[in-house]
Coordinates of C-alpha atoms and ligand atoms in Angstrom, one line a residue:
M1 CA 98.0 116.9 53.6
S2 CA 97.0 117.2 49.9
E3 CA 98.1 120.8 50.3
L4 CA 101.7 119.6 50.2
E5 CA 101.5 118.2 46.7
R6 CA 100.0 121.3 45.1
K7 CA 102.4 123.7 43.4
Q8 CA 102.6 126.8 45.6
D9 CA 104.4 130.0 45.3
G10 CA 105.8 130.0 48.8
A11 CA 107.3 127.2 50.8
P12 CA 105.4 123.9 50.6
V13 CA 103.8 124.2 54.1
P14 CA 100.3 122.7 54.7
A15 CA 97.7 125.5 55.2
D16 CA 96.2 123.5 58.0
W17 CA 98.1 121.3 60.5
T18 CA 95.1 119.2 61.7
Y19 CA 95.7 115.5 61.8
A20 CA 94.0 113.2 59.3
S21 CA 92.1 110.5 61.1
A22 CA 94.0 107.3 61.9
P23 CA 91.5 104.9 63.3
E24 CA 92.6 101.5 64.7
S25 CA 90.5 98.7 63.2
R26 CA 88.1 97.2 65.7
D27 CA 87.9 94.0 63.6
I28 CA 90.7 92.5 65.6
V29 CA 88.3 91.9 68.5
Q30 CA 85.5 89.5 68.5
I31 CA 82.8 90.5 71.0
A32 CA 80.2 87.9 71.8
E33 CA 76.5 88.9 72.0
R34 CA 76.2 87.6 75.5
Y35 CA 78.6 86.7 78.3
G36 CA 78.1 84.6 81.5
H37 CA 80.3 84.5 84.5
F38 CA 83.6 82.6 84.4
V39 CA 83.3 80.1 87.3
G40 CA 85.4 77.0 87.8
G41 CA 86.9 77.3 84.3
E42 CA 83.4 77.3 82.6
W43 CA 80.9 79.9 81.6
L44 CA 78.0 80.0 84.1
E45 CA 74.7 81.1 82.5
P46 CA 73.6 84.3 84.2
T47 CA 70.1 84.7 85.6
E48 CA 70.1 88.4 84.9
T49 CA 72.0 90.5 82.3
Y50 CA 72.6 94.1 81.5
E51 CA 74.0 95.8 78.4
T52 CA 77.5 97.2 78.3
I53 CA 78.1 100.0 75.9
A54 CA 80.9 102.0 74.2
P55 CA 81.1 105.5 75.8
R56 CA 82.3 107.1 72.5
D57 CA 78.9 106.7 70.9
E58 CA 76.7 104.7 73.3
E59 CA 76.7 101.7 70.9
P60 CA 75.6 98.5 72.7
L61 CA 78.5 96.0 72.8
A62 CA 77.2 93.0 74.6
A63 CA 74.8 91.6 77.2
V64 CA 76.7 90.8 80.4
G65 CA 75.7 88.9 83.5
H66 CA 74.6 90.7 86.6
G67 CA 76.0 88.5 89.3
T68 CA 73.6 87.5 92.1
E69 CA 74.5 86.3 95.5
A70 CA 74.0 82.7 94.3
D71 CA 76.5 83.3 91.4
V72 CA 79.0 84.8 93.8
G73 CA 78.5 81.8 96.1
K74 CA 79.3 79.4 93.2
A75 CA 82.4 81.4 92.3
V76 CA 83.7 81.4 95.9
A77 CA 83.0 77.7 96.2
A78 CA 85.0 77.1 92.9
A79 CA 87.9 79.3 94.3
R80 CA 87.9 77.4 97.6
A81 CA 87.9 74.0 95.8
A82 CA 90.8 75.0 93.6
Y83 CA 92.7 76.4 96.6
A84 CA 92.3 73.1 98.5
D85 CA 92.7 70.9 95.4
G86 CA 96.3 71.7 94.8
W87 CA 96.9 75.4 93.8
S88 CA 97.9 76.4 97.3
S89 CA 100.4 73.6 97.7
L90 CA 101.8 73.8 94.1
P91 CA 105.5 74.6 94.2
G92 CA 106.2 78.3 93.5
S93 CA 108.1 77.4 90.4
E94 CA 105.0 75.7 88.9
R95 CA 102.8 78.7 89.8
A96 CA 105.3 80.9 88.1
K97 CA 105.0 79.0 84.8
Y98 CA 101.3 79.8 84.6
L99 CA 102.0 83.5 85.4
F100 CA 104.7 83.7 82.7
R101 CA 102.3 82.1 80.2
I102 CA 99.6 84.6 81.1
A103 CA 102.1 87.5 80.6
R104 CA 103.2 86.2 77.2
L105 CA 99.7 85.7 76.1
L106 CA 98.8 89.2 77.0
Q107 CA 101.7 90.4 74.9
E108 CA 100.7 88.3 72.0
R109 CA 97.1 89.5 72.2
A110 CA 98.1 93.1 73.1
R111 CA 96.4 94.7 70.1
E112 CA 93.1 92.9 70.7
F113 CA 93.1 94.0 74.4
A114 CA 94.0 97.6 73.6
V115 CA 91.2 97.9 71.1
L116 CA 88.7 96.3 73.5
E117 CA 89.8 98.5 76.4
S118 CA 89.4 101.7 74.4
L119 CA 86.1 100.6 73.0
N120 CA 84.5 99.6 76.3
G121 CA 86.1 102.3 78.5
G122 CA 86.6 105.3 76.2
K123 CA 90.4 105.8 76.8
P124 CA 92.6 106.8 73.8
I125 CA 94.1 103.8 72.0
K126 CA 97.6 105.2 72.3
E127 CA 97.2 104.9 76.1
S128 CA 95.7 101.4 76.2
R129 CA 98.3 100.3 73.6
D130 CA 101.3 101.9 75.2
V131 CA 100.4 102.0 78.9
D132 CA 97.6 99.8 80.1
V133 CA 98.3 96.6 78.2
P134 CA 102.1 96.5 78.4
L135 CA 102.0 97.4 82.1
A136 CA 99.4 94.6 82.7
A137 CA 101.8 92.1 81.1
A138 CA 104.7 93.5 83.0
H139 CA 102.9 92.9 86.3
F140 CA 102.4 89.3 85.5
F141 CA 106.1 88.9 84.4
Y142 CA 107.2 90.7 87.6
Y143 CA 105.1 88.6 90.0
A144 CA 105.9 85.4 88.1
G145 CA 109.5 86.1 89.2
W146 CA 108.6 86.2 92.9
A147 CA 106.4 83.0 92.9
D148 CA 109.3 80.7 93.7
K149 CA 111.3 83.2 95.8
L150 CA 108.9 84.1 98.6
E151 CA 111.2 82.6 101.3
Y152 CA 113.9 85.0 100.1
A153 CA 111.5 87.9 100.0
F154 CA 110.6 87.3 103.6
P155 CA 113.6 85.4 105.1
N156 CA 112.9 83.3 108.2
R157 CA 109.2 84.0 108.2
R158 CA 107.7 81.0 106.4
P159 CA 105.2 82.7 104.1
R160 CA 102.0 80.9 103.1
P161 CA 98.9 81.9 101.1
V162 CA 95.9 83.6 102.7
G163 CA 93.2 81.6 100.9
V164 CA 90.4 83.0 98.7
A165 CA 90.8 86.6 97.6
G166 CA 87.8 88.7 96.6
Q167 CA 88.9 91.5 94.3
I168 CA 86.8 94.4 93.3
I169 CA 88.2 96.8 90.7
P170 CA 87.2 100.1 89.0
W171 CA 86.6 101.2 85.4
N172 CA 89.5 103.6 84.9
F173 CA 92.2 101.0 84.2
P174 CA 90.2 97.7 83.9
L175 CA 92.8 95.3 82.6
L176 CA 95.7 97.0 84.5
M177 CA 93.8 96.9 87.9
L178 CA 93.0 93.2 87.2
A179 CA 96.7 92.5 86.7
W180 CA 97.6 94.5 89.9
K181 CA 95.2 92.3 91.8
V182 CA 95.4 88.9 90.2
A183 CA 99.2 88.6 89.6
P184 CA 100.4 88.9 93.3
A185 CA 97.5 86.8 94.5
L186 CA 98.4 83.9 92.3
A187 CA 102.1 84.3 92.8
C188 CA 101.5 83.8 96.5
G189 CA 99.3 80.7 96.1
N190 CA 95.8 82.2 96.6
T191 CA 92.8 81.7 94.4
V192 CA 90.6 84.6 93.2
V193 CA 87.0 85.8 92.7
L194 CA 87.3 89.0 90.7
K195 CA 84.6 91.5 89.9
P196 CA 85.3 94.1 87.1
A197 CA 83.4 97.4 87.2
E198 CA 79.9 97.4 85.7
T199 CA 80.8 99.8 82.9
T200 CA 84.0 98.0 81.8
P201 CA 83.6 94.2 82.0
L202 CA 84.8 93.2 78.6
S203 CA 88.6 93.1 79.0
A204 CA 88.2 90.9 82.1
L205 CA 86.0 88.5 80.1
L206 CA 88.6 88.4 77.3
F207 CA 91.1 87.7 80.0
A208 CA 89.1 84.5 80.9
D209 CA 90.1 83.3 77.4
V210 CA 93.8 84.0 78.2
L211 CA 93.4 81.8 81.3
R212 CA 91.9 79.0 79.1
Q213 CA 94.9 79.3 76.7
A214 CA 97.3 79.3 79.7
E215 CA 95.6 76.1 81.0
L216 CA 95.3 77.6 84.4
P217 CA 93.6 75.0 86.6
P218 CA 89.8 75.6 86.8
G219 CA 88.6 77.7 89.7
V220 CA 92.0 79.4 90.4
V221 CA 90.6 82.7 88.9
N222 CA 86.8 83.2 88.7
I223 CA 85.2 86.3 87.2
V224 CA 81.8 87.5 88.2
T225 CA 80.4 90.6 86.5
G226 CA 77.8 93.0 87.9
D227 CA 77.5 96.3 89.9
G228 CA 77.9 97.2 93.5
R229 CA 75.4 94.6 94.6
T230 CA 77.6 91.9 93.2
G231 CA 80.6 93.5 94.8
A232 CA 78.8 93.6 98.2
A233 CA 78.0 89.9 97.9
I234 CA 81.7 89.2 97.5
V235 CA 82.5 91.3 100.5
E236 CA 79.8 89.5 102.6
S237 CA 80.7 86.0 101.5
E238 CA 81.8 84.0 104.5
D239 CA 84.3 81.9 102.7
V240 CA 86.4 84.8 101.4
D241 CA 89.6 85.4 103.4
K242 CA 90.8 88.7 101.9
I243 CA 89.2 91.6 100.1
A244 CA 91.2 93.9 97.8
F245 CA 89.3 97.0 96.6
T246 CA 90.1 99.9 94.3
G247 CA 87.4 102.5 93.9
S248 CA 85.7 105.4 95.7
T249 CA 86.5 106.4 99.2
E250 CA 82.7 106.2 100.0
V251 CA 82.5 102.5 99.1
G252 CA 85.9 101.8 100.6
K253 CA 84.7 103.0 104.0
E254 CA 81.5 101.0 103.6
I255 CA 83.5 97.8 103.0
Q256 CA 85.8 98.5 105.9
R257 CA 82.7 98.9 108.2
R258 CA 81.3 95.6 106.9
L259 CA 84.5 93.7 107.5
A260 CA 85.1 95.1 111.0
G261 CA 85.4 92.2 113.4
T262 CA 85.3 89.5 110.8
G263 CA 89.0 88.8 110.7
K264 CA 89.0 89.1 107.0
R265 CA 92.1 90.9 105.5
L266 CA 91.5 94.2 103.6
T267 CA 93.5 96.5 101.4
L268 CA 91.9 99.7 100.0
E269 CA 93.1 101.9 97.2
L270 CA 90.8 104.9 97.1
G271 CA 90.5 108.4 95.8
G272 CA 93.0 111.2 95.6
K273 CA 93.4 115.0 95.1
A274 CA 97.1 115.1 94.3
A275 CA 99.2 118.3 94.5
N276 CA 101.6 118.9 91.5
I277 CA 104.0 121.6 92.7
V278 CA 106.0 123.7 90.4
F279 CA 108.9 125.8 91.8
D280 CA 110.2 128.8 89.9
D281 CA 113.5 127.1 89.0
A282 CA 111.7 124.2 87.2
A283 CA 112.1 123.7 83.4
L284 CA 108.8 125.2 82.4
D285 CA 108.2 123.5 79.1
Q286 CA 108.8 120.1 80.7
A287 CA 106.7 121.0 83.7
V288 CA 103.8 121.9 81.3
E289 CA 104.1 118.5 79.7
G290 CA 104.0 116.9 83.1
I291 CA 101.0 118.9 84.2
V292 CA 99.1 117.9 81.1
N293 CA 100.1 114.3 81.5
G294 CA 99.2 114.5 85.2
I295 CA 95.6 115.6 84.7
Y296 CA 94.5 114.9 81.1
F297 CA 95.9 111.4 80.9
N298 CA 92.9 108.9 80.7
Q299 CA 90.5 111.9 80.8
G300 CA 91.6 112.6 84.4
H301 CA 90.0 109.3 85.5
V302 CA 93.1 108.6 87.5
C303 CA 93.2 108.2 91.3
C304 CA 96.7 109.7 91.4
A305 CA 95.9 112.5 88.9
G306 CA 97.7 115.8 89.6
S307 CA 94.4 117.7 89.9
R308 CA 95.7 120.5 92.2
L309 CA 98.5 122.5 90.5
F310 CA 100.5 124.6 92.9
V311 CA 102.6 127.3 91.0
Q312 CA 105.2 129.5 92.7
E313 CA 103.9 133.1 92.3
S314 CA 106.9 134.4 90.4
I315 CA 106.2 132.1 87.4
Y316 CA 102.4 132.0 87.6
E317 CA 101.7 134.1 84.6
P318 CA 104.1 132.5 82.1
L319 CA 103.2 129.0 83.2
V320 CA 99.5 129.5 82.9
A321 CA 100.0 131.1 79.5
K322 CA 102.0 128.1 78.3
L323 CA 99.6 125.7 79.8
E324 CA 96.5 127.2 78.1
R325 CA 98.4 127.3 74.8
R326 CA 99.3 123.6 75.2
L327 CA 95.7 122.8 76.0
S328 CA 94.5 124.2 72.7
T329 CA 96.6 121.5 70.9
L330 CA 95.1 118.5 72.7
R331 CA 93.0 116.4 70.4
V332 CA 89.8 115.3 71.9
G333 CA 87.8 112.6 70.2
D334 CA 87.4 109.0 69.0
P335 CA 89.3 106.7 71.5
L336 CA 90.1 104.4 68.6
D337 CA 91.9 107.2 66.6
K338 CA 95.7 106.8 67.1
N339 CA 96.1 110.6 67.3
T340 CA 93.6 111.2 70.0
D341 CA 94.9 112.6 73.3
V342 CA 91.7 112.8 75.3
G343 CA 89.0 110.2 74.8
A344 CA 85.5 109.7 76.0
I345 CA 84.3 110.1 79.6
N346 CA 83.6 106.6 80.9
S347 CA 79.9 106.9 81.7
A348 CA 76.9 109.2 81.8
A349 CA 77.1 109.2 85.6
Q350 CA 80.7 110.2 85.6
L351 CA 80.0 113.0 83.1
E352 CA 77.2 114.3 85.3
K353 CA 79.6 114.3 88.3
I354 CA 82.2 116.3 86.4
R355 CA 79.6 118.8 85.1
E356 CA 78.3 119.3 88.6
L357 CA 81.7 120.0 90.1
V358 CA 82.7 122.3 87.2
A359 CA 79.5 124.3 87.7
S360 CA 80.3 124.6 91.4
G361 CA 83.8 126.0 90.5
V362 CA 82.3 128.7 88.2
E363 CA 79.7 129.5 90.9
E364 CA 82.2 129.8 93.7
G365 CA 84.2 132.4 91.6
A366 CA 87.0 130.6 89.9
R367 CA 88.0 131.6 86.3
I368 CA 87.4 128.8 83.8
Y369 CA 89.5 128.2 80.6
Q370 CA 88.4 125.7 78.0
P371 CA 90.1 125.7 74.6
P372 CA 87.9 125.8 71.5
C373 CA 87.0 122.2 70.8
V374 CA 84.5 120.5 68.6
L375 CA 83.1 117.5 70.5
P376 CA 81.4 114.5 68.8
E377 CA 77.6 114.6 68.9
K378 CA 77.0 111.2 70.4
G379 CA 78.7 109.7 73.4
Y380 CA 80.1 111.3 76.6
W381 CA 82.6 114.1 76.3
F382 CA 84.1 116.8 78.4
V383 CA 86.5 119.6 77.2
P384 CA 89.9 119.7 79.0
T385 CA 89.5 122.5 81.5
V386 CA 91.7 124.7 83.7
F387 CA 90.5 126.7 86.6
T388 CA 92.5 129.7 87.9
N389 CA 91.6 132.0 90.8
V390 CA 90.9 129.0 92.9
A391 CA 90.7 129.3 96.7
Q392 CA 91.6 126.3 98.8
S393 CA 88.0 126.1 100.2
Y394 CA 86.4 125.7 96.8
R395 CA 84.9 122.2 96.1
I396 CA 87.0 122.0 93.0
A397 CA 90.1 122.2 95.2
Q398 CA 88.8 119.8 97.8
E399 CA 86.8 117.0 96.1
E400 CA 88.0 114.4 93.6
I401 CA 86.5 115.4 90.2
F402 CA 87.9 112.3 88.3
G403 CA 87.7 114.2 85.0
P404 CA 89.9 116.4 82.8
V405 CA 89.7 119.4 85.1
L406 CA 92.7 121.1 86.7
S407 CA 92.6 123.7 89.6
V408 CA 95.5 126.1 89.7
L409 CA 96.6 127.6 93.1
T410 CA 99.7 129.5 94.0
F411 CA 102.4 129.6 96.8
R412 CA 105.4 131.7 97.7
T413 CA 107.7 129.5 99.9
P414 CA 108.4 125.8 100.1
E415 CA 106.7 125.7 103.5
E416 CA 103.6 127.2 102.1
A417 CA 103.5 124.8 99.2
L418 CA 103.9 121.9 101.6
E419 CA 101.1 123.1 104.0
K420 CA 98.7 123.6 101.1
A421 CA 99.6 120.4 99.4
N422 CA 99.0 118.4 102.6
N423 CA 95.7 120.2 103.3
T424 CA 93.5 117.4 101.9
P425 CA 91.8 114.4 103.4
Y426 CA 93.6 112.3 100.7
G427 CA 97.2 111.2 100.4
L428 CA 97.9 109.1 97.3
S429 CA 100.4 110.9 95.2
A430 CA 102.2 114.2 94.5
G431 CA 104.6 115.8 92.0
V432 CA 107.5 118.2 92.6
W433 CA 109.1 120.2 89.8
T434 CA 112.4 121.9 90.6
E435 CA 116.0 121.9 89.5
K436 CA 117.2 121.5 93.1
G437 CA 117.8 117.9 94.3
S438 CA 117.9 118.9 97.9
R439 CA 114.5 120.6 97.6
I440 CA 113.0 117.4 96.0
L441 CA 114.2 115.4 99.0
W442 CA 113.0 117.9 101.5
M443 CA 109.5 118.0 99.9
A444 CA 109.3 114.2 99.4
Q445 CA 110.0 113.6 103.1
R446 CA 107.2 115.9 104.2
L447 CA 104.5 115.3 101.6
R448 CA 101.9 113.0 103.1
A449 CA 101.5 111.0 99.9
G450 CA 102.2 107.4 99.0
V451 CA 104.0 108.2 95.8
V452 CA 106.0 111.4 95.1
W453 CA 107.2 112.0 91.5
A454 CA 110.0 114.4 90.9
N455 CA 110.3 116.2 87.5
T456 CA 107.9 113.6 86.0
Y457 CA 104.4 112.4 86.7
N458 CA 102.2 109.3 86.3
R459 CA 105.2 106.9 86.0
F460 CA 104.4 103.3 86.9
D461 CA 106.5 100.2 87.3
P462 CA 105.5 96.8 88.7
S463 CA 108.6 96.9 91.0
S464 CA 107.4 100.1 92.6
P465 CA 104.8 100.0 95.4
F466 CA 101.7 102.1 95.1
G467 CA 99.1 103.1 97.7
G468 CA 97.9 105.8 100.0
Y469 CA 97.6 107.6 103.3
K470 CA 94.5 108.9 105.0
E471 CA 91.3 108.7 102.9
S472 CA 93.3 107.3 100.0
G473 CA 93.3 103.9 101.7
F474 CA 95.9 101.5 103.0
G475 CA 98.0 98.6 101.8
R476 CA 100.4 98.7 98.9
E477 CA 100.2 97.1 95.5
G478 CA 103.3 96.5 93.3
G479 CA 106.8 95.6 94.3
L480 CA 107.8 93.5 97.2
H481 CA 105.3 95.3 99.4
G482 CA 102.5 94.0 97.1
L483 CA 103.2 90.4 98.2
G484 CA 102.5 91.1 101.9
P485 CA 98.7 91.4 101.7
Y486 CA 98.5 88.0 100.0
L487 CA 100.6 86.1 102.6
E488 CA 100.3 84.8 106.1
F489 CA 103.4 84.2 108.3
D490 CA 104.1 81.6 110.9
E491 CA 105.9 83.6 113.6
Ligands
LIG501 P1 82.7 102.8 93.1 O1 83.6 102.8 94.2 O2 81.2 102.7 93.3 O3 83.0 101.5 92.1 C1 84.3 100.8 92.2 C2 84.0 99.3 92.2 O4 83.3 99.0 93.4 C3 83.1 98.8 91.1 O5 83.5 97.5 90.6 C4 81.7 98.8 91.7 O6 80.8 97.8 91.1 C5 82.1 98.3 93.1 N1 81.1 98.6 94.2 C6 80.2 99.6 94.2 N2 79.6 99.6 95.4 C7 80.0 98.5 96.1 C8 79.7 98.0 97.4 N3 78.8 98.5 98.2 N4 80.4 96.9 97.8 C9 81.3 96.3 97.0 N5 81.7 96.8 95.8 C10 81.0 97.9 95.3 O7 83.0 104.0 92.2 P2 82.1 104.8 91.1 O8 80.7 104.9 91.6 O9 82.2 104.0 89.8 O10 82.8 106.2 90.9 C11 82.5 107.2 91.9 C12 83.8 108.0 92.2 O11 84.7 107.2 92.8 C13 84.5 108.5 90.9 O12 84.0 109.7 90.4 C14 85.9 108.7 91.5 O13 86.0 109.9 92.2 C15 86.1 107.6 92.5 N6 86.8 106.4 91.9 C16 88.1 106.2 92.3 C17 88.8 105.2 91.7 C18 90.2 105.0 92.0 O14 91.0 104.5 91.2 N7 90.7 105.2 93.2 C19 88.2 104.3 90.7 C20 86.8 104.6 90.4 C21 86.2 105.6 91.0
LIG502 MG1 79.5 104.0 93.1

């Protein structure tokens, strides 16, 4: 910007429009050297630990407990005791007070949570600051409002809590997925054992401090960290009444197999391969923004990402040209920089998966476009990528990549768009871009997807239910629908 101040002959326009760095300070978060499990309102010393890192530079952040079967057993016992000792019989209006407190504390400590989320998970600070943390608080506010109105939500059905909920969450939206699970469970009078994903435990552990501040009775929420083995111990625990899982379809199927015949309740929110469909009457510039938001938001680590773009043939060339131009303006880099659009890939394993699938796309014959981009030397990074010339049979058109990689396909008629869009084992979300309201409704009725966005993408609201069809899972989170899985009814 110093160019501006210099006396120039021509107009005072900077020679170079690159952004100066604008790093958010990380001093606002205090990370302990070592964390235990949060059980019965206290820190349980772990028997095993592992190191959690920052994906932007592989810096070690803290030693975190690796929950054993015994640790899980203690957490479940604490949850059961808290359930029986009064939480389940507390008037809804009293439960609501705790939830409102938690929501307000999340707002008060929003900056701290945003920095920690970006540091531990790699997502851009502008997303954790403007999306993850405010939406997490909004979920607690929303479900706080239902806690004393369950009889009105389900008239004449006498709702009561299910019991102890085991909740296993992924690494792409750590705090937000915690809120999606914990808020409705508590609003309905259940107690919780929550396991964050192994690569992103820190915001859940900071959340334990929010629970302390909110004076939530001990044992109502217990947090056990660890990997899939810890998750499996929660699933297998005899005294858990309900499992809520968000993650891969593979693990979701495994959990469903294990629970078959046990009578335990289950909701699964799994993968996706969403179609984002652009008709030739759509506003192209807005559509391009929606496409970019649909697939490059959170590095594409989004179950409802618009990873298959279907473009009507007549606008294919101008749209792809606009899209590629827009891609070259995306800023990839430090998640803590406020100007960053695309942050770090969450883990070495996820980066490996993305690389492997992208290589398969090139090998199968798709055309790859990646804008010129200087990536940081340390850490896990992947350049935003667009594939054209994609056939429906290619792996990049079939499998969830969970990275910043878009596959572009074409169609001629609405019927063809619909048939291709539904040609997937998944069914979580879809997008439709057109000026015609009647076409939006026609498409939305026929798309086999839990959420259909029209002329927008990746919009979330706590009052709106979210969930899938087919291999994307079952059960809904959010809204009135999100209460059902946490309630039993005397009928
Ligand atoms: P994952 O399904 O293995 O992990 C999700 C959560 O489940 C983590 O907390 C993990 O510790 C836990 N877990 C793993 N194995 C378990 C088991 N046997 N029993 C109980 N809990 C278990 O997902 P992963 O390996 O991190 O990612 C693999 C792929 O899954 C990604 O590339 C992506 O395609 C998909 N995925 C989808 C997500 C979504 O939001 N729907 C979230 C994360 C991953
Ligand atoms: Mg896994």
